[in-house]
């Protein structure tokens, strides 16, 4: 995979944080006071059982969901009063099921936001799209529709689509969970490249190996709260709570 | 044998057909096409407005769309056409003069838009919630995401149903004869029916029926072709074809929860 080429439009990541975030769906109290801090250009992995609120937390960070209370900060400044559409241009997101636009070609998936939101000309947008596809090794697939690609390729296109908007933070929501095992590696390698390139990343993942080797910080969430956090070594080797020990014994 | 020859004369009187043919081609066919095409265009535009209103977060848009749809989908076409075409004729006379077409087209459009609105709505709703979520995650507002990403996919999925609706519209256009047509305003059905009444046999009407089939049967094949194309696109090897979202058993429950929570 040709993911080592320097990105043409590298953006240095900025710090992201949440403070005491609460969110309920009806009577279901999904987030119960989540506080986290991801330093600029670092990677934080969020692990935990399903239903623990990890994916909801990601969606609060880019305000696809609005918190009931608490705060979300980029570069130490609250973003809750900002225009959410503007905020989301600064915060890229990659989904479990890719969510590429099936009626558009790979290239048009990427240029859509560039021409419509960034105001790039068609030519500039295509150039930028191809550069991002180079970065994930899929330039030769620019003209096909996403449905003809493997899951791993689709996810790499989704990453390219998010990166084309030149985000300052990237959110990954179980980006490899829907992939066949043999395709996981390529996507994780792309993510690791991105992390080492200075992006700020908040990664919800079940890939403990990735968390251990790439993350600067690991958060363990359960039932809407961060139960433990620390360096990968601390969290994986030195779990203090029963809940984390039980979780690790199930997934490792 | 006598009965058989009478039946033959009733349906396949070539002379009667030949007499009616010029009028069917020169008057009936254009009129039927004008009625059907105009109401198809208006019905599609209004139908899209209804679909978007029906999916709106605001009850003040949703509710009127619901009532409109229930009324014009629930009434017999003949009732709607008479109520509009005859009931509003004093108004129509003021605006368009003694021409029943505008009101006839209005009535046909009202009926068509109710069905087409439901077709569009189901298509839009069938698009995975992750599509709008992905568009918004890129920075698109909800309306832009709907317009650029969700609605185009929704329309694609319901093209076959839409064409079926156009076929129904072509057939229903014959009902404008209720409104009283001048000789030059008659559509395919009316010309066939008049000729049948004059000659005492149904051959001209049968010929008019053939004209309808000439329009509708190719359209049904268009539907099938579109359907096949969409199906091909769904396969991974259907290169360069229209794709649909892979059906996804674990649809993002969060996005759904979010919709419900809005």
PDB file of N, CA, C and O in Angstrom, chain B residues 177-243:
ATOM      1  N   UNK B 177     -63.507  12.987 -20.236  1.00  0.00           N
ATOM      2  CA  UNK B 177     -64.698  13.109 -21.098  1.00  0.00           C
ATOM      3  C   UNK B 177     -65.928  13.499 -20.287  1.00  0.00           C
ATOM      4  O   UNK B 177     -66.871  14.065 -20.791  1.00  0.00           O
ATOM      5  N   UNK B 178     -65.878  13.239 -18.970  1.00  0.00           N
ATOM      6  CA  UNK B 178     -66.965  13.684 -18.087  1.00  0.00           C
ATOM      7  C   UNK B 178     -67.240  15.179 -18.219  1.00  0.00           C
ATOM      8  O   UNK B 178     -68.328  15.651 -17.950  1.00  0.00           O
ATOM      9  N   UNK B 179     -66.186  15.928 -18.541  1.00  0.00           N
ATOM     10  CA  UNK B 179     -66.299  17.379 -18.474  1.00  0.00           C
ATOM     11  C   UNK B 179     -66.886  17.978 -19.742  1.00  0.00           C
ATOM     12  O   UNK B 179     -67.085  19.186 -19.814  1.00  0.00           O
ATOM     13  N   UNK B 180     -67.188  17.128 -20.721  1.00  0.00           N
ATOM     14  CA  UNK B 180     -67.775  17.635 -21.951  1.00  0.00           C
ATOM     15  C   UNK B 180     -66.706  18.216 -22.850  1.00  0.00           C
ATOM     16  O   UNK B 180     -66.105  19.234 -22.528  1.00  0.00           O
ATOM     17  N   UNK B 181     -66.441  17.532 -23.970  1.00  0.00           N
ATOM     18  CA  UNK B 181     -65.340  17.961 -24.830  1.00  0.00           C
ATOM     19  C   UNK B 181     -65.880  18.389 -26.189  1.00  0.00           C
ATOM     20  O   UNK B 181     -66.761  17.742 -26.751  1.00  0.00           O
ATOM     21  N   UNK B 182     -65.346  19.481 -26.722  1.00  0.00           N
ATOM     22  CA  UNK B 182     -65.646  19.842 -28.103  1.00  0.00           C
ATOM     23  C   UNK B 182     -64.981  18.811 -29.015  1.00  0.00           C
ATOM     24  O   UNK B 182     -64.081  18.098 -28.597  1.00  0.00           O
ATOM     25  N   UNK B 183     -65.412  18.780 -30.256  1.00  0.00           N
ATOM     26  CA  UNK B 183     -64.891  17.772 -31.194  1.00  0.00           C
ATOM     27  C   UNK B 183     -63.366  17.784 -31.216  1.00  0.00           C
ATOM     28  O   UNK B 183     -62.729  16.737 -31.210  1.00  0.00           O
ATOM     29  N   UNK B 184     -62.782  18.977 -31.231  1.00  0.00           N
ATOM     30  CA  UNK B 184     -61.324  19.071 -31.344  1.00  0.00           C
ATOM     31  C   UNK B 184     -60.621  18.769 -30.031  1.00  0.00           C
ATOM     32  O   UNK B 184     -59.412  18.668 -29.978  1.00  0.00           O
ATOM     33  N   UNK B 185     -61.392  18.660 -28.950  1.00  0.00           N
ATOM     34  CA  UNK B 185     -60.779  18.425 -27.638  1.00  0.00           C
ATOM     35  C   UNK B 185     -60.812  16.953 -27.226  1.00  0.00           C
ATOM     36  O   UNK B 185     -60.319  16.588 -26.169  1.00  0.00           O
ATOM     37  N   UNK B 186     -61.431  16.144 -28.087  1.00  0.00           N
ATOM     38  CA  UNK B 186     -61.635  14.754 -27.679  1.00  0.00           C
ATOM     39  C   UNK B 186     -60.324  13.974 -27.623  1.00  0.00           C
ATOM     40  O   UNK B 186     -59.441  14.158 -28.448  1.00  0.00           O
ATOM     41  N   UNK B 187     -60.227  13.098 -26.641  1.00  0.00           N
ATOM     42  CA  UNK B 187     -59.038  12.256 -26.516  1.00  0.00           C
ATOM     43  C   UNK B 187     -59.284  10.911 -27.193  1.00  0.00           C
ATOM     44  O   UNK B 187     -60.331  10.695 -27.803  1.00  0.00           O
ATOM     45  N   UNK B 188     -58.336  10.015 -27.094  1.00  0.00           N
ATOM     46  CA  UNK B 188     -58.426   8.713 -27.766  1.00  0.00           C
ATOM     47  C   UNK B 188     -59.717   7.993 -27.414  1.00  0.00           C
ATOM     48  O   UNK B 188     -60.455   7.518 -28.278  1.00  0.00           O
ATOM     49  N   UNK B 189     -60.002   7.927 -26.124  1.00  0.00           N
ATOM     50  CA  UNK B 189     -61.172   7.183 -25.683  1.00  0.00           C
ATOM     51  C   UNK B 189     -62.449   7.774 -26.267  1.00  0.00           C
ATOM     52  O   UNK B 189     -63.304   7.066 -26.804  1.00  0.00           O
ATOM     53  N   UNK B 190     -62.554   9.120 -26.175  1.00  0.00           N
ATOM     54  CA  UNK B 190     -63.801   9.760 -26.578  1.00  0.00           C
ATOM     55  C   UNK B 190     -64.047   9.567 -28.073  1.00  0.00           C
ATOM     56  O   UNK B 190     -65.185   9.345 -28.510  1.00  0.00           O
ATOM     57  N   UNK B 191     -63.006   9.659 -28.866  1.00  0.00           N
ATOM     58  CA  UNK B 191     -63.166   9.478 -30.318  1.00  0.00           C
ATOM     59  C   UNK B 191     -63.582   8.049 -30.633  1.00  0.00           C
ATOM     60  O   UNK B 191     -64.502   7.800 -31.423  1.00  0.00           O
ATOM     61  N   UNK B 192     -62.924   7.109 -29.976  1.00  0.00           N
ATOM     62  CA  UNK B 192     -63.309   5.715 -30.182  1.00  0.00           C
ATOM     63  C   UNK B 192     -64.743   5.469 -29.752  1.00  0.00           C
ATOM     64  O   UNK B 192     -65.523   4.798 -30.449  1.00  0.00           O
ATOM     65  N   UNK B 193     -65.115   6.026 -28.631  1.00  0.00           N
ATOM     66  CA  UNK B 193     -66.444   5.813 -28.086  1.00  0.00           C
ATOM     67  C   UNK B 193     -67.516   6.462 -28.983  1.00  0.00           C
ATOM     68  O   UNK B 193     -68.562   5.860 -29.243  1.00  0.00           O
ATOM     69  N   UNK B 194     -67.244   7.679 -29.453  1.00  0.00           N
ATOM     70  CA  UNK B 194     -68.195   8.351 -30.344  1.00  0.00           C
ATOM     71  C   UNK B 194     -68.407   7.539 -31.614  1.00  0.00           C
ATOM     72  O   UNK B 194     -69.540   7.337 -32.055  1.00  0.00           O
ATOM     73  N   UNK B 195     -67.310   7.091 -32.195  1.00  0.00           N
ATOM     74  CA  UNK B 195     -67.409   6.318 -33.421  1.00  0.00           C
ATOM     75  C   UNK B 195     -68.183   5.032 -33.179  1.00  0.00           C
ATOM     76  O   UNK B 195     -69.003   4.616 -34.005  1.00  0.00           O
ATOM     77  N   UNK B 196     -67.934   4.424 -32.022  1.00  0.00           N
ATOM     78  CA  UNK B 196     -68.647   3.194 -31.702  1.00  0.00           C
ATOM     79  C   UNK B 196     -70.136   3.463 -31.589  1.00  0.00           C
ATOM     80  O   UNK B 196     -70.972   2.671 -32.053  1.00  0.00           O
ATOM     81  N   UNK B 197     -70.482   4.590 -30.963  1.00  0.00           N
ATOM     82  CA  UNK B 197     -71.889   4.918 -30.807  1.00  0.00           C
ATOM     83  C   UNK B 197     -72.540   5.181 -32.159  1.00  0.00           C
ATOM     84  O   UNK B 197     -73.682   4.774 -32.412  1.00  0.00           O
ATOM     85  N   UNK B 198     -71.819   5.852 -33.057  1.00  0.00           N
ATOM     86  CA  UNK B 198     -72.384   6.173 -34.360  1.00  0.00           C
ATOM     87  C   UNK B 198     -72.571   4.946 -35.231  1.00  0.00           C
ATOM     88  O   UNK B 198     -73.567   4.818 -35.934  1.00  0.00           O
ATOM     89  N   UNK B 199     -71.575   4.055 -35.211  1.00  0.00           N
ATOM     90  CA  UNK B 199     -71.624   2.911 -36.120  1.00  0.00           C
ATOM     91  C   UNK B 199     -72.326   1.718 -35.514  1.00  0.00           C
ATOM     92  O   UNK B 199     -72.647   0.765 -36.203  1.00  0.00           O
ATOM     93  N   UNK B 200     -72.519   1.732 -34.226  1.00  0.00           N
ATOM     94  CA  UNK B 200     -73.184   0.601 -33.577  1.00  0.00           C
ATOM     95  C   UNK B 200     -72.268  -0.594 -33.421  1.00  0.00           C
ATOM     96  O   UNK B 200     -72.726  -1.678 -33.074  1.00  0.00           O
ATOM     97  N   UNK B 201     -70.961  -0.424 -33.664  1.00  0.00           N
ATOM     98  CA  UNK B 201     -70.054  -1.517 -33.305  1.00  0.00           C
ATOM     99  C   UNK B 201     -68.794  -0.955 -32.636  1.00  0.00           C
ATOM    100  O   UNK B 201     -68.468   0.220 -32.762  1.00  0.00           O
ATOM    101  N   UNK B 202     -68.102  -1.835 -31.914  1.00  0.00           N
ATOM    102  CA  UNK B 202     -67.053  -1.398 -31.001  1.00  0.00           C
ATOM    103  C   UNK B 202     -65.666  -1.336 -31.639  1.00  0.00           C
ATOM    104  O   UNK B 202     -64.661  -1.155 -30.956  1.00  0.00           O
ATOM    105  N   UNK B 203     -65.612  -1.505 -32.941  1.00  0.00           N
ATOM    106  CA  UNK B 203     -64.295  -1.619 -33.589  1.00  0.00           C
ATOM    107  C   UNK B 203     -63.428  -0.386 -33.368  1.00  0.00           C
ATOM    108  O   UNK B 203     -62.227  -0.492 -33.106  1.00  0.00           O
ATOM    109  N   UNK B 204     -64.039   0.805 -33.489  1.00  0.00           N
ATOM    110  CA  UNK B 204     -63.258   2.028 -33.315  1.00  0.00           C
ATOM    111  C   UNK B 204     -62.730   2.136 -31.880  1.00  0.00           C
ATOM    112  O   UNK B 204     -61.609   2.591 -31.651  1.00  0.00           O
ATOM    113  N   UNK B 205     -63.561   1.704 -30.931  1.00  0.00           N
ATOM    114  CA  UNK B 205     -63.123   1.740 -29.532  1.00  0.00           C
ATOM    115  C   UNK B 205     -61.974   0.759 -29.312  1.00  0.00           C
ATOM    116  O   UNK B 205     -61.009   1.045 -28.567  1.00  0.00           O
ATOM    117  N   UNK B 206     -62.082  -0.391 -29.963  1.00  0.00           N
ATOM    118  CA  UNK B 206     -60.983  -1.364 -29.866  1.00  0.00           C
ATOM    119  C   UNK B 206     -59.693  -0.769 -30.416  1.00  0.00           C
ATOM    120  O   UNK B 206     -58.620  -0.915 -29.825  1.00  0.00           O
ATOM    121  N   UNK B 207     -59.840  -0.032 -31.527  1.00  0.00           N
ATOM    122  CA  UNK B 207     -58.665   0.604 -32.110  1.00  0.00           C
ATOM    123  C   UNK B 207     -58.088   1.642 -31.146  1.00  0.00           C
ATOM    124  O   UNK B 207     -56.867   1.736 -30.974  1.00  0.00           O
ATOM    125  N   UNK B 208     -58.982   2.412 -30.502  1.00  0.00           N
ATOM    126  CA  UNK B 208     -58.528   3.379 -29.496  1.00  0.00           C
ATOM    127  C   UNK B 208     -57.768   2.654 -28.388  1.00  0.00           C
ATOM    128  O   UNK B 208     -56.713   3.108 -27.925  1.00  0.00           O
ATOM    129  N   UNK B 209     -58.297   1.501 -27.977  1.00  0.00           N
ATOM    130  CA  UNK B 209     -57.618   0.700 -26.953  1.00  0.00           C
ATOM    131  C   UNK B 209     -56.218   0.306 -27.388  1.00  0.00           C
ATOM    132  O   UNK B 209     -55.274   0.335 -26.587  1.00  0.00           O
ATOM    133  N   UNK B 210     -56.091  -0.042 -28.684  1.00  0.00           N
ATOM    134  CA  UNK B 210     -54.763  -0.408 -29.192  1.00  0.00           C
ATOM    135  C   UNK B 210     -53.793   0.759 -29.073  1.00  0.00           C
ATOM    136  O   UNK B 210     -52.616   0.571 -28.784  1.00  0.00           O
ATOM    137  N   UNK B 211     -54.314   1.965 -29.299  1.00  0.00           N
ATOM    138  CA  UNK B 211     -53.457   3.144 -29.150  1.00  0.00           C
ATOM    139  C   UNK B 211     -52.941   3.268 -27.707  1.00  0.00           C
ATOM    140  O   UNK B 211     -51.776   3.574 -27.484  1.00  0.00           O
ATOM    141  N   UNK B 212     -53.858   3.032 -26.754  1.00  0.00           N
ATOM    142  CA  UNK B 212     -53.416   3.078 -25.353  1.00  0.00           C
ATOM    143  C   UNK B 212     -52.313   2.050 -25.103  1.00  0.00           C
ATOM    144  O   UNK B 212     -51.299   2.324 -24.461  1.00  0.00           O
ATOM    145  N   UNK B 213     -52.540   0.844 -25.629  1.00  0.00           N
ATOM    146  CA  UNK B 213     -51.531  -0.212 -25.425  1.00  0.00           C
ATOM    147  C   UNK B 213     -50.204   0.168 -26.064  1.00  0.00           C
ATOM    148  O   UNK B 213     -49.135  -0.135 -25.530  1.00  0.00           O
ATOM    149  N   UNK B 214     -50.310   0.865 -27.201  1.00  0.00           N
ATOM    150  CA  UNK B 214     -49.103   1.288 -27.897  1.00  0.00           C
ATOM    151  C   UNK B 214     -48.250   2.212 -27.026  1.00  0.00           C
ATOM    152  O   UNK B 214     -47.028   2.258 -27.148  1.00  0.00           O
ATOM    153  N   UNK B 215     -48.916   2.978 -26.170  1.00  0.00           N
ATOM    154  CA  UNK B 215     -48.166   3.862 -25.264  1.00  0.00           C
ATOM    155  C   UNK B 215     -47.758   3.120 -23.987  1.00  0.00           C
ATOM    156  O   UNK B 215     -46.622   3.211 -23.537  1.00  0.00           O
ATOM    157  N   UNK B 216     -48.708   2.374 -23.406  1.00  0.00           N
ATOM    158  CA  UNK B 216     -48.460   1.825 -22.068  1.00  0.00           C
ATOM    159  C   UNK B 216     -47.551   0.599 -22.082  1.00  0.00           C
ATOM    160  O   UNK B 216     -46.727   0.446 -21.176  1.00  0.00           O
ATOM    161  N   UNK B 217     -47.683  -0.249 -23.089  1.00  0.00           N
ATOM    162  CA  UNK B 217     -46.871  -1.474 -23.077  1.00  0.00           C
ATOM    163  C   UNK B 217     -45.369  -1.164 -23.157  1.00  0.00           C
ATOM    164  O   UNK B 217     -44.588  -1.697 -22.366  1.00  0.00           O
ATOM    165  N   UNK B 218     -44.945  -0.274 -24.079  1.00  0.00           N
ATOM    166  CA  UNK B 218     -43.518   0.085 -24.046  1.00  0.00           C
ATOM    167  C   UNK B 218     -43.092   0.643 -22.687  1.00  0.00           C
ATOM    168  O   UNK B 218     -41.992   0.366 -22.215  1.00  0.00           O
ATOM    169  N   UNK B 219     -43.978   1.423 -22.071  1.00  0.00           N
ATOM    170  CA  UNK B 219     -43.632   1.976 -20.760  1.00  0.00           C
ATOM    171  C   UNK B 219     -43.407   0.876 -19.726  1.00  0.00           C
ATOM    172  O   UNK B 219     -42.496   0.954 -18.903  1.00  0.00           O
ATOM    173  N   UNK B 220     -44.256  -0.172 -19.762  1.00  0.00           N
ATOM    174  CA  UNK B 220     -44.044  -1.260 -18.799  1.00  0.00           C
ATOM    175  C   UNK B 220     -42.696  -1.927 -19.041  1.00  0.00           C
ATOM    176  O   UNK B 220     -42.042  -2.381 -18.102  1.00  0.00           O
ATOM    177  N   UNK B 221     -42.292  -1.944 -20.319  1.00  0.00           N
ATOM    178  CA  UNK B 221     -40.971  -2.525 -20.582  1.00  0.00           C
ATOM    179  C   UNK B 221     -39.861  -1.617 -20.085  1.00  0.00           C
ATOM    180  O   UNK B 221     -38.817  -2.088 -19.636  1.00  0.00           O
ATOM    181  N   UNK B 222     -40.118  -0.310 -20.146  1.00  0.00           N
ATOM    182  CA  UNK B 222     -39.157   0.628 -19.569  1.00  0.00           C
ATOM    183  C   UNK B 222     -39.012   0.350 -18.070  1.00  0.00           C
ATOM    184  O   UNK B 222     -37.910   0.290 -17.525  1.00  0.00           O
ATOM    185  N   UNK B 223     -40.157   0.140 -17.402  1.00  0.00           N
ATOM    186  CA  UNK B 223     -40.122  -0.178 -15.979  1.00  0.00           C
ATOM    187  C   UNK B 223     -39.255  -1.391 -15.724  1.00  0.00           C
ATOM    188  O   UNK B 223     -38.374  -1.392 -14.864  1.00  0.00           O
ATOM    189  N   UNK B 224     -39.499  -2.449 -16.501  1.00  0.00           N
ATOM    190  CA  UNK B 224     -38.745  -3.680 -16.288  1.00  0.00           C
ATOM    191  C   UNK B 224     -37.258  -3.464 -16.527  1.00  0.00           C
ATOM    192  O   UNK B 224     -36.421  -3.992 -15.799  1.00  0.00           O
ATOM    193  N   UNK B 225     -36.948  -2.654 -17.560  1.00  0.00           N
ATOM    194  CA  UNK B 225     -35.538  -2.406 -17.865  1.00  0.00           C
ATOM    195  C   UNK B 225     -34.872  -1.656 -16.710  1.00  0.00           C
ATOM    196  O   UNK B 225     -33.768  -1.997 -16.296  1.00  0.00           O
ATOM    197  N   UNK B 226     -35.582  -0.659 -16.197  1.00  0.00           N
ATOM    198  CA  UNK B 226     -35.026   0.097 -15.060  1.00  0.00           C
ATOM    199  C   UNK B 226     -34.819  -0.842 -13.881  1.00  0.00           C
ATOM    200  O   UNK B 226     -33.781  -0.833 -13.217  1.00  0.00           O
ATOM    201  N   UNK B 227     -35.815  -1.661 -13.631  1.00  0.00           N
ATOM    202  CA  UNK B 227     -35.751  -2.582 -12.510  1.00  0.00           C
ATOM    203  C   UNK B 227     -34.543  -3.508 -12.627  1.00  0.00           C
ATOM    204  O   UNK B 227     -33.814  -3.726 -11.675  1.00  0.00           O
ATOM    205  N   UNK B 228     -34.338  -4.020 -13.838  1.00  0.00           N
ATOM    206  CA  UNK B 228     -33.229  -4.935 -14.060  1.00  0.00           C
ATOM    207  C   UNK B 228     -31.903  -4.210 -13.851  1.00  0.00           C
ATOM    208  O   UNK B 228     -30.986  -4.717 -13.231  1.00  0.00           O
ATOM    209  N   UNK B 229     -31.856  -2.969 -14.355  1.00  0.00           N
ATOM    210  CA  UNK B 229     -30.654  -2.168 -14.220  1.00  0.00           C
ATOM    211  C   UNK B 229     -30.303  -1.945 -12.758  1.00  0.00           C
ATOM    212  O   UNK B 229     -29.165  -2.085 -12.352  1.00  0.00           O
ATOM    213  N   UNK B 230     -31.333  -1.621 -11.971  1.00  0.00           N
ATOM    214  CA  UNK B 230     -31.104  -1.386 -10.554  1.00  0.00           C
ATOM    215  C   UNK B 230     -30.616  -2.655  -9.886  1.00  0.00           C
ATOM    216  O   UNK B 230     -29.733  -2.653  -9.053  1.00  0.00           O
ATOM    217  N   UNK B 231     -31.216  -3.784 -10.283  1.00  0.00           N
ATOM    218  CA  UNK B 231     -30.816  -5.051  -9.684  1.00  0.00           C
ATOM    219  C   UNK B 231     -29.373  -5.391 -10.029  1.00  0.00           C
ATOM    220  O   UNK B 231     -28.599  -5.789  -9.188  1.00  0.00           O
ATOM    221  N   UNK B 232     -29.011  -5.177 -11.307  1.00  0.00           N
ATOM    222  CA  UNK B 232     -27.633  -5.407 -11.720  1.00  0.00           C
ATOM    223  C   UNK B 232     -26.677  -4.576 -10.885  1.00  0.00           C
ATOM    224  O   UNK B 232     -25.647  -5.042 -10.446  1.00  0.00           O
ATOM    225  N   UNK B 233     -27.055  -3.314 -10.706  1.00  0.00           N
ATOM    226  CA  UNK B 233     -26.188  -2.399  -9.973  1.00  0.00           C
ATOM    227  C   UNK B 233     -25.946  -2.857  -8.555  1.00  0.00           C
ATOM    228  O   UNK B 233     -24.934  -2.541  -7.954  1.00  0.00           O
ATOM    229  N   UNK B 234     -26.898  -3.622  -8.031  1.00  0.00           N
ATOM    230  CA  UNK B 234     -26.772  -4.051  -6.647  1.00  0.00           C
ATOM    231  C   UNK B 234     -25.693  -5.121  -6.494  1.00  0.00           C
ATOM    232  O   UNK B 234     -25.123  -5.311  -5.449  1.00  0.00           O
ATOM    233  N   UNK B 235     -25.454  -5.833  -7.593  1.00  0.00           N
ATOM    234  CA  UNK B 235     -24.400  -6.844  -7.503  1.00  0.00           C
ATOM    235  C   UNK B 235     -23.042  -6.188  -7.588  1.00  0.00           C
ATOM    236  O   UNK B 235     -22.847  -5.237  -8.335  1.00  0.00           O
ATOM    237  N   UNK B 236     -22.102  -6.771  -6.879  1.00  0.00           N
ATOM    238  CA  UNK B 236     -20.764  -6.176  -6.838  1.00  0.00           C
ATOM    239  C   UNK B 236     -20.125  -6.175  -8.223  1.00  0.00           C
ATOM    240  O   UNK B 236     -19.347  -5.303  -8.550  1.00  0.00           O
ATOM    241  N   UNK B 237     -20.491  -7.137  -9.060  1.00  0.00           N
ATOM    242  CA  UNK B 237     -19.843  -7.227 -10.369  1.00  0.00           C
ATOM    243  C   UNK B 237     -20.588  -6.433 -11.442  1.00  0.00           C
ATOM    244  O   UNK B 237     -20.176  -6.430 -12.583  1.00  0.00           O
ATOM    245  N   UNK B 238     -21.678  -5.793 -11.082  1.00  0.00           N
ATOM    246  CA  UNK B 238     -22.422  -5.004 -12.066  1.00  0.00           C
ATOM    247  C   UNK B 238     -21.737  -3.687 -12.307  1.00  0.00           C
ATOM    248  O   UNK B 238     -22.265  -2.636 -11.998  1.00  0.00           O
ATOM    249  N   UNK B 239     -20.553  -3.768 -12.893  1.00  0.00           N
ATOM    250  CA  UNK B 239     -19.673  -2.603 -12.966  1.00  0.00           C
ATOM    251  C   UNK B 239     -20.373  -1.402 -13.576  1.00  0.00           C
ATOM    252  O   UNK B 239     -21.162  -1.524 -14.501  1.00  0.00           O
ATOM    253  N   UNK B 240     -20.080  -0.251 -13.052  1.00  0.00           N
ATOM    254  CA  UNK B 240     -20.503   1.033 -13.606  1.00  0.00           C
ATOM    255  C   UNK B 240     -22.011   1.240 -13.572  1.00  0.00           C
ATOM    256  O   UNK B 240     -22.518   2.162 -14.162  1.00  0.00           O
ATOM    257  N   UNK B 241     -22.725   0.343 -12.935  1.00  0.00           N
ATOM    258  CA  UNK B 241     -24.162   0.523 -12.894  1.00  0.00           C
ATOM    259  C   UNK B 241     -24.560   1.240 -11.617  1.00  0.00           C
ATOM    260  O   UNK B 241     -23.764   1.405 -10.706  1.00  0.00           O
ATOM    261  N   UNK B 242     -25.820   1.607 -11.580  1.00  0.00           N
ATOM    262  CA  UNK B 242     -26.338   2.279 -10.388  1.00  0.00           C
ATOM    263  C   UNK B 242     -26.295   1.320  -9.208  1.00  0.00           C
ATOM    264  O   UNK B 242     -26.764   0.198  -9.301  1.00  0.00           O
ATOM    265  N   UNK B 243     -25.697   1.755  -8.125  1.00  0.00           N
ATOM    266  CA  UNK B 243     -25.644   0.876  -6.969  1.00  0.00           C
ATOM    267  C   UNK B 243     -26.678   1.260  -5.923  1.00  0.00           C
ATOM    268  O   UNK B 243     -27.056   2.400  -5.793  1.00  0.00           O
TER     269      UNK B 243
END
